[in-house]
PDB file of C-alpha atoms in Angstrom:
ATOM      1  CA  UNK R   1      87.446  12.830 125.642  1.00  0.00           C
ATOM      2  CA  UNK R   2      91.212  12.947 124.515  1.00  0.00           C
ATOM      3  CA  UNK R   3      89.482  15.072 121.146  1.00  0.00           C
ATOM      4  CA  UNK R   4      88.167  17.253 123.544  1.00  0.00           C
ATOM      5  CA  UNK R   5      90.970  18.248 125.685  1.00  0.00           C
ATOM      6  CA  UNK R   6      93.337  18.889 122.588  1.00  0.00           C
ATOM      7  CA  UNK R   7      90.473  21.196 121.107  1.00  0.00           C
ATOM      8  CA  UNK R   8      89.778  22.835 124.504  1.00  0.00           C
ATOM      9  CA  UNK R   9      93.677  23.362 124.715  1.00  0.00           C
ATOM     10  CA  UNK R  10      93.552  24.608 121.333  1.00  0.00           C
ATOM     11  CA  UNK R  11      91.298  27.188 121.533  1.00  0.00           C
ATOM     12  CA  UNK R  12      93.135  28.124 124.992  1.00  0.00           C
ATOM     13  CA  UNK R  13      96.426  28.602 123.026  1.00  0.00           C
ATOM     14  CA  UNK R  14      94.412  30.841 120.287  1.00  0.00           C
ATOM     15  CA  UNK R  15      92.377  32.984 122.587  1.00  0.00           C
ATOM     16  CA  UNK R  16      95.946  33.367 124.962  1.00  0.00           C
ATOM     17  CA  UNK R  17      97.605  34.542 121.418  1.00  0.00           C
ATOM     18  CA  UNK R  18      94.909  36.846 120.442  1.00  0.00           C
ATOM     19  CA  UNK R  19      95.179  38.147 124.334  1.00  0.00           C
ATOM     20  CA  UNK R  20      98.871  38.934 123.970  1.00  0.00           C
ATOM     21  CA  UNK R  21      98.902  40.223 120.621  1.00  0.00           C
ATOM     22  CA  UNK R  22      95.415  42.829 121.751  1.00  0.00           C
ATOM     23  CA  UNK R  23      97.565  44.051 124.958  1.00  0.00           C
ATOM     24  CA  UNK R  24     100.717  44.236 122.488  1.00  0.00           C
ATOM     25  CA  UNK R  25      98.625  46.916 120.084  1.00  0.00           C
ATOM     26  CA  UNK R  26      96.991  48.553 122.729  1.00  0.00           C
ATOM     27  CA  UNK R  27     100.626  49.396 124.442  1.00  0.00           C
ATOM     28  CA  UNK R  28     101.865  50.380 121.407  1.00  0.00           C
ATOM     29  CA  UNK R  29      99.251  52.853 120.837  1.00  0.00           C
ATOM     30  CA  UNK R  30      99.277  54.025 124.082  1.00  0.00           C
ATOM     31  CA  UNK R  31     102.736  54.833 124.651  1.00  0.00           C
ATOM     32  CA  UNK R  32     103.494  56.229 120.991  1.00  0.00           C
ATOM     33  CA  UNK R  33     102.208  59.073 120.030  1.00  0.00           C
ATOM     34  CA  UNK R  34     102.234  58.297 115.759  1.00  0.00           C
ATOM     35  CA  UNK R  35     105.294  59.875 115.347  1.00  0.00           C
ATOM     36  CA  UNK R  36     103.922  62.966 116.218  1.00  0.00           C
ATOM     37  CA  UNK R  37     106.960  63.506 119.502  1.00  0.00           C
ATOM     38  CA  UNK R  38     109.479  63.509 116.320  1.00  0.00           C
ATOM     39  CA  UNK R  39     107.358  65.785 113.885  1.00  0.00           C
ATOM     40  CA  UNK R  40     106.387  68.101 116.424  1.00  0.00           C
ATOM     41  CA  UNK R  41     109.207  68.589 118.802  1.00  0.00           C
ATOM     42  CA  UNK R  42     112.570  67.827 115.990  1.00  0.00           C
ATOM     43  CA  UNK R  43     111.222  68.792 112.286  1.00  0.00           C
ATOM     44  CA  UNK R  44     108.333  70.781 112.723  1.00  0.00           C
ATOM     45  CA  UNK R  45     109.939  73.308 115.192  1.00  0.00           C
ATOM     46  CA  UNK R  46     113.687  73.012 113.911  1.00  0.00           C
ATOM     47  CA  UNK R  47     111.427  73.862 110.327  1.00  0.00           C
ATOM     48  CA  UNK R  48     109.690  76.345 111.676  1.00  0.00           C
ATOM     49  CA  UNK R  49     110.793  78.209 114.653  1.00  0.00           C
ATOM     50  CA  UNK R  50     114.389  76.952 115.098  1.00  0.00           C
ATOM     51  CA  UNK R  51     113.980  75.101 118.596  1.00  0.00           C
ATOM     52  CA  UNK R  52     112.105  74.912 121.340  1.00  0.00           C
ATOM     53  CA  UNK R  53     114.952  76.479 123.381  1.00  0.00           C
ATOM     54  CA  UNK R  54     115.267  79.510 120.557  1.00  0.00           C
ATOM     55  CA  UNK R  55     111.660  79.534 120.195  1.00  0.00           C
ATOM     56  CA  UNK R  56     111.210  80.184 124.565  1.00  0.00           C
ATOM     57  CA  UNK R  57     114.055  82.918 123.948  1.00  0.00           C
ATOM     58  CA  UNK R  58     112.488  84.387 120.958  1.00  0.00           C
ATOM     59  CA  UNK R  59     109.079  83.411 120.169  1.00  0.00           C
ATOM     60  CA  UNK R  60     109.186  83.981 116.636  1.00  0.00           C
ATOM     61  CA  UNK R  61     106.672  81.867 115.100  1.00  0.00           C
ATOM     62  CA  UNK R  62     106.777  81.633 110.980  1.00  0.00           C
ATOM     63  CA  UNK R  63     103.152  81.303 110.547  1.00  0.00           C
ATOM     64  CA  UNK R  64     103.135  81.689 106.943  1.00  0.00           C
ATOM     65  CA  UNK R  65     105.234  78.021 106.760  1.00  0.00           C
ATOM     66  CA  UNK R  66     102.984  76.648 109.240  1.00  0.00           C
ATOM     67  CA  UNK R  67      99.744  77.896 107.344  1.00  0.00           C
ATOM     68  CA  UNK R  68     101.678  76.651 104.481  1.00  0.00           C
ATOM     69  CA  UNK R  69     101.782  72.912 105.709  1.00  0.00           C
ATOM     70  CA  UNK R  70      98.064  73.003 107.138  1.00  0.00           C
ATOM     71  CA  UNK R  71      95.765  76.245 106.994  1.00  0.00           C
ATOM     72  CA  UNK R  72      93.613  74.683 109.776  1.00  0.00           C
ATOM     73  CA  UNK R  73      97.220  76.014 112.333  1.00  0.00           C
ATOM     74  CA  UNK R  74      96.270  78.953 114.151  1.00  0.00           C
ATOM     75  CA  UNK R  75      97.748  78.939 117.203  1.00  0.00           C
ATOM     76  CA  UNK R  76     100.637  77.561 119.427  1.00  0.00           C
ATOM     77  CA  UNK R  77     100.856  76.380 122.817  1.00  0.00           C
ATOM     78  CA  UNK R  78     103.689  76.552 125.207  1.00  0.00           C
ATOM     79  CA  UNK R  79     104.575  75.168 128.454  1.00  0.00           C
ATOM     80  CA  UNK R  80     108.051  75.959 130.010  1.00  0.00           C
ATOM     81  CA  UNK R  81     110.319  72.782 131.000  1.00  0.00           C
ATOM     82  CA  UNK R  82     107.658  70.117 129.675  1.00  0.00           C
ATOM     83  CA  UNK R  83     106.662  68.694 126.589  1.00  0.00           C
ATOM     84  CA  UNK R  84     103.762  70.462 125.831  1.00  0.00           C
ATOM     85  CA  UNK R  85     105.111  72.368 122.983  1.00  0.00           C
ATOM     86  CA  UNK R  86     102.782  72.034 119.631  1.00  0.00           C
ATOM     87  CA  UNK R  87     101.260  73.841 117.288  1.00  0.00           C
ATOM     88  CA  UNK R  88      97.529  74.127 117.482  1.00  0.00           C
ATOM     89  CA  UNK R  89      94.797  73.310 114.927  1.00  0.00           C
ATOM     90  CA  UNK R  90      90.945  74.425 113.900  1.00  0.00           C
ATOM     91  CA  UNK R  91      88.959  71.833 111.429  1.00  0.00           C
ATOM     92  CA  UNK R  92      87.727  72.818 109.018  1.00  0.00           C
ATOM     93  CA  UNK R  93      85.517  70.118 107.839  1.00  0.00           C
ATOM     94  CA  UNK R  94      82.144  69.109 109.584  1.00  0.00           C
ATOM     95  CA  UNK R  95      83.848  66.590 111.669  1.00  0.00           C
ATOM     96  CA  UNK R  96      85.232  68.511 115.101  1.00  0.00           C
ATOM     97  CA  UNK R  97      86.775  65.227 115.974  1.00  0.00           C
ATOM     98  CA  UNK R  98      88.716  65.108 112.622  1.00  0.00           C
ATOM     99  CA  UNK R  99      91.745  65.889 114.848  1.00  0.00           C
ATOM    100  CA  UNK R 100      91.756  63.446 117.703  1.00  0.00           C
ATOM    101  CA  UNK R 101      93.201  60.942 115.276  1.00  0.00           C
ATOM    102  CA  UNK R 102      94.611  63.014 112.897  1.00  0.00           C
ATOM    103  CA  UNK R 103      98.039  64.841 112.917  1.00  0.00           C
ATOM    104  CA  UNK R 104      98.451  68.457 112.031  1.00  0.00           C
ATOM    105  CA  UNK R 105      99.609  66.795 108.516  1.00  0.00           C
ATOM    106  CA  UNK R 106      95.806  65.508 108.602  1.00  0.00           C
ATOM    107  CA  UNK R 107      97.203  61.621 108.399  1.00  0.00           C
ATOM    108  CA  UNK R 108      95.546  59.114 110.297  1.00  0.00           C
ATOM    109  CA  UNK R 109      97.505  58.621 113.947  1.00  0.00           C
ATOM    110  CA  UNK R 110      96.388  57.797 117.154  1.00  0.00           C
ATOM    111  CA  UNK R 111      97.956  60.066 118.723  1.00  0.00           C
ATOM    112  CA  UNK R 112      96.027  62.919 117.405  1.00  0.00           C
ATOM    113  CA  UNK R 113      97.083  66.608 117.495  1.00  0.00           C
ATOM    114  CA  UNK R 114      96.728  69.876 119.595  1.00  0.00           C
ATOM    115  CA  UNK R 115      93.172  71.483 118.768  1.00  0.00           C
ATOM    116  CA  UNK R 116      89.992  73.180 119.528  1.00  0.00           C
ATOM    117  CA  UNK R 117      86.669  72.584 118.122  1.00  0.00           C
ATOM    118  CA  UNK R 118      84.944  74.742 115.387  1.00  0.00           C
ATOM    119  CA  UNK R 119      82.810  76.563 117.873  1.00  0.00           C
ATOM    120  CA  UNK R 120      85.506  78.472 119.134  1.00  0.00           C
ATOM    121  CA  UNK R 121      86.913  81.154 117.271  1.00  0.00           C
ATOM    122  CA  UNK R 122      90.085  81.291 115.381  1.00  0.00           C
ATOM    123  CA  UNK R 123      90.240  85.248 115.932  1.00  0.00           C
ATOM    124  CA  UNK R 124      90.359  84.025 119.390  1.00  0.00           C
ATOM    125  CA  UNK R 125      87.643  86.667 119.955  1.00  0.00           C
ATOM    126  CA  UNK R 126      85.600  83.993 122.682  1.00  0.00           C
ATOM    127  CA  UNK R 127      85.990  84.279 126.241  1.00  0.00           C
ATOM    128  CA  UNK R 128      87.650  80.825 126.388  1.00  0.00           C
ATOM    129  CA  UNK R 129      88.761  78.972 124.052  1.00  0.00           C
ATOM    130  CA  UNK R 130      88.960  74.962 124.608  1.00  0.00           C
ATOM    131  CA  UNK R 131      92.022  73.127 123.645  1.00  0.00           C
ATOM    132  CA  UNK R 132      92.065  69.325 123.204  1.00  0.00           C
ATOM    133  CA  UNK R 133      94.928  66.803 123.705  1.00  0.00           C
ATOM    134  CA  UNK R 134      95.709  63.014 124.296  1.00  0.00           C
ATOM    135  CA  UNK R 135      97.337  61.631 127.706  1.00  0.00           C
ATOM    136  CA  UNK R 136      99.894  59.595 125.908  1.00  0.00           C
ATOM    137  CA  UNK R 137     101.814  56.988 127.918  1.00  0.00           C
ATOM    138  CA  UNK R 138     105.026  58.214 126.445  1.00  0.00           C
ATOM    139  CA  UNK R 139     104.161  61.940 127.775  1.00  0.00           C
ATOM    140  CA  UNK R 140     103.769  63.278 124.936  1.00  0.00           C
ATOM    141  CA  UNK R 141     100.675  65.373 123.753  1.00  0.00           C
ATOM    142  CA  UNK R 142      98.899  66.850 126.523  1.00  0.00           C
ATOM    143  CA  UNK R 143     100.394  64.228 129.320  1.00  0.00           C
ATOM    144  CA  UNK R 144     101.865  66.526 131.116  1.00  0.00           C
ATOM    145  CA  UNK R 145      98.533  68.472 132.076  1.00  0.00           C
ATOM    146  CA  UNK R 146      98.038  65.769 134.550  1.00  0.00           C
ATOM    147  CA  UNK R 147     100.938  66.887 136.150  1.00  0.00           C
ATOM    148  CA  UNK R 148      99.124  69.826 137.619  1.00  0.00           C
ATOM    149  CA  UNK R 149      97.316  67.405 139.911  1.00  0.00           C
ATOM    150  CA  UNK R 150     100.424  68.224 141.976  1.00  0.00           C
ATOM    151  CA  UNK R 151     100.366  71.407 143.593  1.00  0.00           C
ATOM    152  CA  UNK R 152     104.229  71.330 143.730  1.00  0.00           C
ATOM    153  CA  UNK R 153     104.397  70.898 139.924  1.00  0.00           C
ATOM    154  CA  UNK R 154     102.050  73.842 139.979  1.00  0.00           C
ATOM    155  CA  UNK R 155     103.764  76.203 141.429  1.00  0.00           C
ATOM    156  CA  UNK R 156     106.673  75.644 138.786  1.00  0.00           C
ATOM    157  CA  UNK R 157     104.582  75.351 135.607  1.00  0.00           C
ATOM    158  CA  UNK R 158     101.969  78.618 136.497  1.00  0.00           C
ATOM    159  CA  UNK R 159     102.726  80.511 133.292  1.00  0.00           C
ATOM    160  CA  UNK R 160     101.586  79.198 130.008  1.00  0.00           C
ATOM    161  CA  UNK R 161     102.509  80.305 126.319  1.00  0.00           C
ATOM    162  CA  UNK R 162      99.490  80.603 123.817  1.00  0.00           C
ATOM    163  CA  UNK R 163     100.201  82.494 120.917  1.00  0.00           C
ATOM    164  CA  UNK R 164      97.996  83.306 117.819  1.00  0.00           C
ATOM    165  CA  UNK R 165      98.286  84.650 114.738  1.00  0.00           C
ATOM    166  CA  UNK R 166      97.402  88.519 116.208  1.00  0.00           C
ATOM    167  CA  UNK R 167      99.956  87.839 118.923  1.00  0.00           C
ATOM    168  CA  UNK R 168     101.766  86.694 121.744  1.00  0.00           C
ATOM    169  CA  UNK R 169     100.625  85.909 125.089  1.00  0.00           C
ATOM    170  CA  UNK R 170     101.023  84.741 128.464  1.00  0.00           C
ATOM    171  CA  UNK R 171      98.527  82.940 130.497  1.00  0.00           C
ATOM    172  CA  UNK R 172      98.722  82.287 134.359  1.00  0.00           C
ATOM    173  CA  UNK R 173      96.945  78.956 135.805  1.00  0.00           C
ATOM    174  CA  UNK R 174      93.999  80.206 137.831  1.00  0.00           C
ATOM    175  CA  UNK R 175      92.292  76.301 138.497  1.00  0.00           C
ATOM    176  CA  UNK R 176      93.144  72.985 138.122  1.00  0.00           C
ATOM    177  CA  UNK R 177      90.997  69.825 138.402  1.00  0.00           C
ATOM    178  CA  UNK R 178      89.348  66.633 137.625  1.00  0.00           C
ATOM    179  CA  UNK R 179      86.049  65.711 136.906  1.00  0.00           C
ATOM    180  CA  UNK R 180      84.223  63.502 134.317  1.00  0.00           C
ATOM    181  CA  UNK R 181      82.905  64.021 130.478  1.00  0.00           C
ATOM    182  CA  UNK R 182      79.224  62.773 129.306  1.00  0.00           C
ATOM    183  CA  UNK R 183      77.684  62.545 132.832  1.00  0.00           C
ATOM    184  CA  UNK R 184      75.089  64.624 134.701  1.00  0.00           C
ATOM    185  CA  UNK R 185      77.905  64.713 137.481  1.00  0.00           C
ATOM    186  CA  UNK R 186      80.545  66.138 135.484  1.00  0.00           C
ATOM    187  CA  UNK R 187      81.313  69.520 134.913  1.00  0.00           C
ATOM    188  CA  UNK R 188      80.888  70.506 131.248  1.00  0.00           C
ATOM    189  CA  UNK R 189      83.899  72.920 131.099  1.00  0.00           C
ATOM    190  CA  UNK R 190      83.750  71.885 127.500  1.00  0.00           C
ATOM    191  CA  UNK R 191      80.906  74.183 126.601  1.00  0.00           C
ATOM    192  CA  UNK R 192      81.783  77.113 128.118  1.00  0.00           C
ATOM    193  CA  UNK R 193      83.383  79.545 125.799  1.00  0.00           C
ATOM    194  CA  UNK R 194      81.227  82.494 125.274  1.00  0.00           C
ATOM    195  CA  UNK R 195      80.074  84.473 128.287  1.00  0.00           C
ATOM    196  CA  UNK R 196      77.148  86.531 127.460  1.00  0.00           C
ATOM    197  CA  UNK R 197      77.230  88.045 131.195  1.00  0.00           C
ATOM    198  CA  UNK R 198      79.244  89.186 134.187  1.00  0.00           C
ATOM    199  CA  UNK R 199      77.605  86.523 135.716  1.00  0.00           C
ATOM    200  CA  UNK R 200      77.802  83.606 133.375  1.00  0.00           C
ATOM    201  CA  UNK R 201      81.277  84.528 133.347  1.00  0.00           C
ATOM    202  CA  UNK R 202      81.602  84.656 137.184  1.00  0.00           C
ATOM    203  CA  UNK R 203      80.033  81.327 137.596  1.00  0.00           C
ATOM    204  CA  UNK R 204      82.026  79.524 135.371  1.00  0.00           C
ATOM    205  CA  UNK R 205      85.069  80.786 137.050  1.00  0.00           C
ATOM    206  CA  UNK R 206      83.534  79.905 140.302  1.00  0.00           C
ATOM    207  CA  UNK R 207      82.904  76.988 138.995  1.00  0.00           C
ATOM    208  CA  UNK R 208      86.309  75.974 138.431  1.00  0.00           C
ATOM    209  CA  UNK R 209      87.548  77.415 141.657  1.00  0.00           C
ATOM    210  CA  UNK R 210      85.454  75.596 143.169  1.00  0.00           C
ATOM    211  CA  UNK R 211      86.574  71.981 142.070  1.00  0.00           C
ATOM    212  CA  UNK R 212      90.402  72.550 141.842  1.00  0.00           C
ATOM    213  CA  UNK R 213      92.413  70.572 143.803  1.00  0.00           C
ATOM    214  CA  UNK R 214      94.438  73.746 145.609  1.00  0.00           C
ATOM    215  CA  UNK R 215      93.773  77.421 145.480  1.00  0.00           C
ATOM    216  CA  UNK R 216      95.893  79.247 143.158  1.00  0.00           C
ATOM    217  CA  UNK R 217      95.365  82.773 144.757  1.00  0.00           C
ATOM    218  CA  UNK R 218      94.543  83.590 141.036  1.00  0.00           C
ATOM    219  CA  UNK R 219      91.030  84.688 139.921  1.00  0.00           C
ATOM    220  CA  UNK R 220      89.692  85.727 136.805  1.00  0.00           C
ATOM    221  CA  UNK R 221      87.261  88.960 135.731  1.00  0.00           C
ATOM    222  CA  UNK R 222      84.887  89.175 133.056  1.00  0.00           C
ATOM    223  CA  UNK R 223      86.530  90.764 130.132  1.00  0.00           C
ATOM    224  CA  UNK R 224      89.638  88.380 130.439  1.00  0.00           C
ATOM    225  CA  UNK R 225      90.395  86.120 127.903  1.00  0.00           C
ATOM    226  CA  UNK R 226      91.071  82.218 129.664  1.00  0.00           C
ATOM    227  CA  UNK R 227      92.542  79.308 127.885  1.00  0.00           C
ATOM    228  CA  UNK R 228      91.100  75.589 129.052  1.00  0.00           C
ATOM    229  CA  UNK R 229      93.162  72.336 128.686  1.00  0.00           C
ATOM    230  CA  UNK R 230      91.483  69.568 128.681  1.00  0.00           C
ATOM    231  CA  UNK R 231      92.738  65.692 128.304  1.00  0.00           C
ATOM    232  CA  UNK R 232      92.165  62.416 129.957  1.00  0.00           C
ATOM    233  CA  UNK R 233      92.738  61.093 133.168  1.00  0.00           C
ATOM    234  CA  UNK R 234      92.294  57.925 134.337  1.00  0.00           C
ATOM    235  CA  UNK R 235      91.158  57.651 137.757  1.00  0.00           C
ATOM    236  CA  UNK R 236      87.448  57.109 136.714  1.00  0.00           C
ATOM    237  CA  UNK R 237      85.778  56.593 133.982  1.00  0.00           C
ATOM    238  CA  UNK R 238      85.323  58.844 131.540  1.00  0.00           C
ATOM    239  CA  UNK R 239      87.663  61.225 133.794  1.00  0.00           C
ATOM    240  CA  UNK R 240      89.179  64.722 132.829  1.00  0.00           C
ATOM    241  CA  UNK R 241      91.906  66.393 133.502  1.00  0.00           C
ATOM    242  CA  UNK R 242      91.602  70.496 133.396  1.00  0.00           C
ATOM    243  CA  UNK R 243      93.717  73.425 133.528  1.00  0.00           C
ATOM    244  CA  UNK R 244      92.676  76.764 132.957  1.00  0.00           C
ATOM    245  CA  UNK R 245      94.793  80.103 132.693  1.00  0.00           C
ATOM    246  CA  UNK R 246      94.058  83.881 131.681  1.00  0.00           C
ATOM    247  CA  UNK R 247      96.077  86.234 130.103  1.00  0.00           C
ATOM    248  CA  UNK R 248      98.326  88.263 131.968  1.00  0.00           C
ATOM    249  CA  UNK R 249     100.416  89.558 129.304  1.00  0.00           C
ATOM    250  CA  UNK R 250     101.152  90.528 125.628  1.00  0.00           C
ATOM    251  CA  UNK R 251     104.136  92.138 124.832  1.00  0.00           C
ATOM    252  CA  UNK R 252     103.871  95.817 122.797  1.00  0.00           C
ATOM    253  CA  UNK R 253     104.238  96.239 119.357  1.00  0.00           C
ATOM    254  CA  UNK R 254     104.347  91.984 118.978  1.00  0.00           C
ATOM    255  CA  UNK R 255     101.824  91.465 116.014  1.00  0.00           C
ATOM    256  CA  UNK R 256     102.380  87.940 115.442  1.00  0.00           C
ATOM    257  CA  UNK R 257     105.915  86.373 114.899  1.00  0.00           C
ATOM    258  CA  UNK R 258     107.829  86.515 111.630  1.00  0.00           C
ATOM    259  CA  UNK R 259     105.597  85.878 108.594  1.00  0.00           C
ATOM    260  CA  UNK R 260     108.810  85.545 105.683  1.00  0.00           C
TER     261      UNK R 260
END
């Protein structure tokens, strides 16, 4: 009986270890982003396009260094006064999910990068084009997306920066909401991006008007060109949550950023 109790309190010890040292790894993960805050935010953008303050001044983008450092960068997106400020990658291999644990260096990190999936184009020639990002617990990544839920936060955050190798533009929030991925009951925003109609286009929109939490007063017409965010949110299972903007503006004679 006496064996018993020191084995029982044995394996309670053990399994309370293993317990601790799971949640310990799982924290870590979840509030670090791989070093990705530090590469993104301090050496690729001081490398690359000075600051983020210089860069929302200026918006002069090298993209021959970034194409340099990873061809699969064709794109960068912007939001004023939060930390969504990363470049944005394509890949290039038959794995669309290469990127959700892999940094725009392509090195294994949990944190992922900033990217859309092969079926949209890198011409940005779709109707939408779907970018990806974690919710980090440190805010980093696409965190601050969840944000919008607020209609406050909204209101302060309506214009978005997405610029591409052909340009600069602006994009203005026209919906934002939550639903679920990989359920009949979701809304699969996710594979939406070309609109062979008026209508397919209109119902989409609709669509999104239609589950956002407040009404933007913004609406969208086929032949504009929309942006979706998407990243997780953790009210349900499986949740989403969305953001999507159109493009309200591209400066004249802007053809891309500095390319020297």
């Amino acid at each position: 009986m006496k064996n018993k109790k020191i084995i029982w309190g044995t394996v309670l010890v053990i399994a309370t270890a293993i317990f601790i040292i799971c949640c310990y790894l799982l924290l870590s993960q979840g509030s670090s982003d791989g070093g990705n805050t530090k590469k993104y935010l301090t050496e690729t953008t001081s490398r690359h396009v000075r600051n983020s303050k210089e860069y929302a001044d200026s918006h002069n983008i090298n993209w021959k260094k970034l194409k340099k450092d990873n061809s699969d960068i064709y794109s960068w997106i912007y939001i004023p006064n939060t930390k969504v400020d990363y470049p944005v990658v394509q890949p290039t291999t038959d794995n669309d999910d290469f990127y959700l644990n892999h940094n725009i260096q392509k090195k294994s990190e949990f944190a992922g990068a900033i990217y859309s999936e092969m079926q949209n184009a890198t011409d940005y020639s779709d109707p939408v084009t779907v970018l990806y990002g974690h919710n980090m617990n440190n805010g980093s990544m696409f965190s601050d997306l969840c944000k919008y839920a607020d209609e406050d936060f909204y209101r302060e955050h309506k214009i978005i920066r997405f610029d591409t190798l052909s340009g600069f533009g602006e994009y203005e929030v026209i919906a934002a909401f939550k639903t679920t991925a990989y359920s009949e009951q979701g809304f699969k925003y996710y594979h939406f991006t070309l609109a062979d109609s008026a209508e397919d286009f209109d119902a989409y929109i609709s669509k999104c008007k239609e589950l956002s939490i407040y009404d933007t007063g913004v609406g969208a017409e086929y032949g504009d060109k929309l942006i979706t965010l998407s990243t997780c949110e953790y009210s349900r299972t499986n949740g989403r949550m969305v953001v999507v903007a159109k493009q309200v503006a591209t400066p004249d004679g802007e053809v891309g950023g500095d390319e020297t």
